[in-house]
Amino acid sequence: MRTHSFLTVLLWSSVFYVVHMTPSQKRTNKHSHSERITGMSENDGKTLHRTKRGWMWNQFFLLEEYTGPDTQYVGKLHTDQDKGDGNLKYILTGDGAGSLFIIDENTGDIHAAKKLDREEKSLYVLRAKAIDRKTGRQVEPESEFIIKIHDINDNEPKFTKDTYTASIPEMSGVGTSVIQVTATDADDANYGNSAKVVYSILQGQPYFSVDPETGIIKTALPDMSRENREQYQVVIQAKDMGGQMGGLSGTTTVNITLTDVNDNPPRFPQSSYQFSSPESAPPGTPLGRIKANDPDVGENAEIEYSISNGDGSDMFDIITDKDTQEGIITVKKRLDFENKVLYTLRVEATNTHPDPRFLQLGPFKDTALVKISVEDIDEPPVFSRPWYLIEVDEDAKEGSIIGQVVAQDPDIARNAIKYSVDRHTDLDRIFNIYSGNGSLFLSKPLDREETPWHNITVIATEINNPKQSSQIPVFIRILDINDHAPEFANYYETFVCENAKAGQLIQTVSAIDKDQPPRGHRFFFELAPEFAVHPNFSVVDNKDNTAGIMTRRNGYSRSKTSTYLLPIIIFDNDYPIQSSTGTLTIRVCACDSRGNMQSCSAEALLLPAGLSTGALVAILLCIIILLVLVVLFTALKRQRKKEPLIISKDDVRDNIVTYNDEGGGEEDTQAFDIGTLRNPEAREESKMRRDVIPETIFQIRRTAPLWENIDVQDFIHRRLKENDLDPAAPPYDSLATYAYEGNDSIANSLSSLESLTTEGNQDYDYLSDWGPRFKKLADMYGGEDSDRD
């Protein structure tokens, strides 16, 4: 209420009161007189006046969804300043003024121009004022009032979801809450029963029920099993007006799923199983699968398999396939048909997540009998060890036995076995093995410094069945012996200054040794005995495997001696003691006062100053090149003077290679020297090969002398036999070929050249007796006619 100059009265009543009441009595706050408040201000002492005026109101209430023929009357604005002469004007502003609510500016009557919906807007705030038409002055200050919309039941209940989804564990007790559904009514909950909702179940009995006031759905039957039925569809109705007739209603669907609990133990579908396995199956080999059925799902159906007892519990194992919940029987140890052919196992299947609430239903596990038979196969030989380690001294003699491997046939037959070395692992063929007993022996000497380890593979094979074989690695460690003498660790370039003093250190030397003694190296250094008398230098052993080279006198002259050779003996401390002599070359050099080398060449003192060391090196290289050219020229010249491979025609080996020249018969001796064959003793003198140098010098072989006029065929046979039996007989890169044509032909010579030396005509009648092949020849030469022709 404003206290400035008006009084606002807001009356509220029910719809029933507004509709059925008589025209409301006007409540008027009239102030026909003014209170005069007189007082003096602190400034000017003016008199203050306050005048109170009042409005006249009707009840401002409306029903929603009004469908009458006329506009709905809302109420009336009136002020005591209104004399009814039309001088005042009423103005309405605020929510819906001019559109929803229209005021008569003369009378102040307010009407609703449109149908209103409380659910859209339940109250409207407006402001009213009255002004003088003539002066435009407000006769009453602007005042605010509220128009409230009364509710009617025009909205049905609506659920928050069209479809609900819920779940509850199976075997739940009666009255277990499943889910709560909620329906809302847009009507006014504070007015009548329009918004009072009651819930009921239309579908889903007798399994579920619903609380009519809260909408909580509960189980109505005990021990509902998921294995029997898993899904339920429940229809719930919400009705307003407290569920009375005439009320509006809405429905929703609730899909309820029974979740699984572990209320079923696993069960094997059969009491026994039979499997077989070859005895060669390696550990981890799966033999078969068994499965216990469990109607539960998820983790409630997870099963753990184990072997409870049996004579094969140590030979076999069972694992669980987490994806299929099957038990996989596998081989745990190597099987042996010769030892045992049948195993019996008792396998147990147990739930991994039992529910204590259902343990009274019985043990949540089951057992089955599994029999496994072992199949016999021909197995390869088995070594007594998975690998062998053999140690041998590097000075072991060839042929000495260094170790032995043992293998045997695991089958009942016990077949014999032979041993061999895989040559791919011993390419140098250093080791060999006796095939009968597996003893390894050396074929070549060893050298630890070259190869300290040898890794070879030995193969054992059944003699009766070579396909059955196995192999084993053999690691051979070569043990060190002290067979190498120590030597200088580096090549030392040592110099001594001409102005050096006695006792000056000019070089520190160290040594290395290819051997590896177990206690480490210890080297000793000393001068060679022949240099220990009046030495120019001394060797001081530092006791740490190094030695210092010290000067023994003051001053050295490179013009007299430019280089000193200092032999140093180096000893080791292993057994047997090895030593070597290393020669240290010490050059005498010119040095500055600080001992820095300047020049070490003795020739530099004699040569002109303009000739540098580079020039000397160039001259020396030219001389060496010239000498090499001279040597090459001489060698080429000697090579040209060497005799050819064929010395003369008298050499039988090179002369009789092939014989395909008919020549002029026996009188033609130009092709070869037949006298050579007639006189074999002429070729008894052995000659060395000129084209191949023998690797070894062998005793020149001489054959037994042959008698004169020996038969040529017999001579050739002897020569062939000698060359076959003598591997050192020349030539070394070719075959000695001899041929024998046989005796003279029984036919006389047909040469026409020889006929010139005969007297008279020659008779060729005998050609007719030689047969049809010589008929043409007989016609040409036989008879007088032919001669005349």
Coordinates of N, CA, C and O in Angstrom, one line a residue, residues 421-433 443 457:
V421 N 78.8 -84.7 -36.3 CA 78.9 -83.3 -36.0 C 78.3 -82.5 -37.2 O 78.6 -82.8 -38.4
D422 N 77.5 -81.6 -36.8 CA 76.9 -80.7 -37.9 C 78.0 -79.8 -38.4 O 78.4 -78.9 -37.7
R423 N 78.4 -80.1 -39.6 CA 79.5 -79.3 -40.2 C 79.2 -77.9 -40.5 O 80.1 -77.1 -40.7
H424 N 77.9 -77.5 -40.5 CA 77.6 -76.1 -40.6 C 78.1 -75.3 -39.4 O 78.2 -74.1 -39.4
T425 N 78.2 -76.0 -38.3 CA 78.7 -75.4 -37.0 C 80.2 -75.6 -36.8 O 80.7 -75.1 -35.8
D426 N 80.8 -76.3 -37.7 CA 82.3 -76.6 -37.6 C 82.8 -76.6 -39.0 O 83.3 -77.6 -39.5
L427 N 82.8 -75.4 -39.6 CA 83.3 -75.3 -41.0 C 84.7 -75.6 -41.2 O 85.1 -76.1 -42.2
D428 N 85.5 -75.4 -40.1 CA 87.0 -75.6 -40.2 C 87.3 -77.1 -39.9 O 88.5 -77.5 -40.0
R429 N 86.3 -77.9 -39.5 CA 86.5 -79.3 -39.2 C 87.6 -79.5 -38.2 O 88.5 -80.3 -38.3
I430 N 87.5 -78.7 -37.1 CA 88.5 -78.8 -36.0 C 88.1 -80.0 -35.1 O 89.0 -80.6 -34.6
F431 N 86.8 -80.3 -35.0 CA 86.4 -81.4 -34.1 C 85.8 -82.5 -34.9 O 85.3 -82.3 -36.0
N432 N 85.8 -83.7 -34.3 CA 85.2 -84.9 -35.0 C 84.7 -85.7 -33.8 O 84.9 -85.5 -32.6
I433 N 83.9 -86.7 -34.2 CA 83.2 -87.6 -33.2 C 83.2 -89.0 -33.6 O 83.1 -89.3 -34.8
S443 N 90.6 -82.7 -34.5 CA 91.2 -83.0 -35.8 C 92.2 -82.0 -36.2 O 93.0 -82.3 -37.1
T457 N 77.3 -78.4 -32.9 CA 76.1 -79.1 -32.7 C 76.3 -80.6 -33.1 O 76.9 -80.9 -34.1

